[in-house]
Short mmCIF file of C-alpha atoms in Angstrom, two decimals:
data_model
loop_
_atom_site.label_atom_id
_atom_site.label_comp_id
_atom_site.label_asym_id
_atom_site.label_seq_id
_atom_site.Cartn_x
_atom_site.Cartn_y
_atom_site.Cartn_z
CA ASP A 1 -194.29 126.83 61.38
CA LEU A 2 -193.40 124.12 64.22
CA GLN A 3 -190.20 124.55 62.77
CA GLY A 4 -189.34 128.14 62.91
CA VAL A 5 -190.46 127.79 66.67
CA GLU A 6 -188.55 125.11 67.40
CA ARG A 7 -185.85 127.40 65.57
CA LEU A 8 -186.70 129.75 67.27
CA ALA A 9 -186.52 127.77 70.92
CA ARG A 10 -182.92 125.90 70.12
CA SER A 11 -181.56 129.59 69.39
CA GLN A 12 -181.98 131.31 72.62
CA PRO A 13 -179.17 132.05 74.92
CA SER A 14 -181.38 130.56 77.87
CA HIS A 15 -181.41 126.44 75.65
CA SER A 16 -178.08 126.20 76.33
CA PRO A 17 -176.58 122.63 77.41
CA HIS A 18 -174.68 125.09 79.16
CA SER A 19 -176.98 127.77 80.70
CA ASN A 20 -178.71 127.16 84.49
CA ALA A 21 -180.86 130.71 84.49
CA HIS A 22 -184.33 129.69 84.97
CA SER A 23 -186.46 132.67 84.37
CA PHE A 24 -189.83 132.95 83.15
CA HIS A 25 -188.97 133.37 79.51
CA ALA A 26 -186.27 130.79 80.07
CA ALA A 27 -189.51 128.18 80.60
CA GLU A 28 -191.06 130.18 77.88
CA VAL A 29 -188.42 128.93 75.50
CA ALA A 30 -188.62 124.58 76.99
CA ARG A 31 -192.35 125.61 77.08
CA HIS A 32 -192.36 126.28 72.87
CA LEU A 33 -189.97 124.35 72.55
CA ILE A 34 -191.82 121.33 73.42
CA GLU A 35 -194.45 122.07 72.24
CA ALA A 36 -193.52 122.03 68.42
CA LEU A 37 -191.93 119.03 68.72
CA VAL A 38 -195.53 117.33 70.51
CA TYR A 39 -197.17 118.73 67.12
CA GLN A 40 -195.04 117.53 65.35
CA ARG A 41 -195.19 113.86 67.30
CA ARG A 42 -191.29 113.90 67.48
CA TRP A 43 -192.04 111.88 70.58
CA PRO A 44 -188.66 110.70 71.78
CA GLU A 45 -187.27 114.41 71.79
CA ALA A 46 -189.99 116.43 73.17
CA GLU A 47 -189.63 113.99 75.78
CA ALA A 48 -185.61 114.25 76.02
CA GLU A 49 -186.03 118.32 76.51
CA PHE A 50 -188.64 117.73 79.00
CA GLU A 51 -185.82 117.18 81.51
CA THR A 52 -185.15 120.43 81.06
CA PHE A 53 -188.13 121.27 81.52
CA LEU A 54 -189.07 119.75 85.06
CA PRO A 55 -187.34 122.66 87.02
CA TYR A 56 -189.45 125.18 86.52
CA THR A 57 -192.72 122.71 87.70
CA GLY A 58 -193.34 122.06 91.79
CA ALA A 59 -195.51 122.73 94.35
CA ARG A 60 -193.71 126.45 95.28
CA SER A 61 -192.71 126.69 90.67
CA LEU A 62 -192.97 130.41 90.05
CA TYR A 63 -193.66 129.40 86.86
CA ARG A 64 -197.37 128.08 87.27
CA SER A 65 -198.09 129.80 84.41
CA SER A 66 -196.34 127.88 81.76
CA VAL A 67 -196.87 124.91 84.04
CA GLN A 68 -200.45 125.27 83.25
CA ASP A 69 -199.95 126.46 79.50
CA PHE A 70 -197.66 123.67 79.26
CA VAL A 71 -200.64 121.50 80.73
CA HIS A 72 -202.91 122.75 78.80
CA ASN A 73 -201.13 122.58 75.10
CA ILE A 74 -199.32 119.34 75.67
CA GLY A 75 -202.10 117.72 77.13
CA LEU A 76 -204.86 118.92 74.22
CA ALA A 77 -201.87 117.48 71.61
CA CYS A 78 -202.16 114.42 72.84
CA ALA A 79 -205.58 113.54 73.30
CA LEU A 80 -205.98 114.80 69.84
CA VAL A 81 -203.11 111.72 68.63
CA TRP A 82 -204.72 109.39 70.80
CA ILE A 83 -208.31 110.10 69.49
CA GLU A 84 -208.03 109.63 66.04
CA ALA A 85 -205.43 105.95 66.86
CA THR A 86 -208.93 105.17 67.80
#
């Protein structure tokens, strides 16, 4: 249930606008929220949430597995939309 995933992710303390917490849990919450939004094709919201995920990326990221899962899952979702459109 994508809406359930979205609700759960938004309810986590690490997703609070006042939280600067950087942890594996926070990275996973952000990743799952963005994935839920992408699979619902809510592109503007997904793009806005992507800004919260960017700090977890980089050449020396401690959150490499979250970033890899993000790229894999979001890439797949975008590819499927592109295939449907062609």
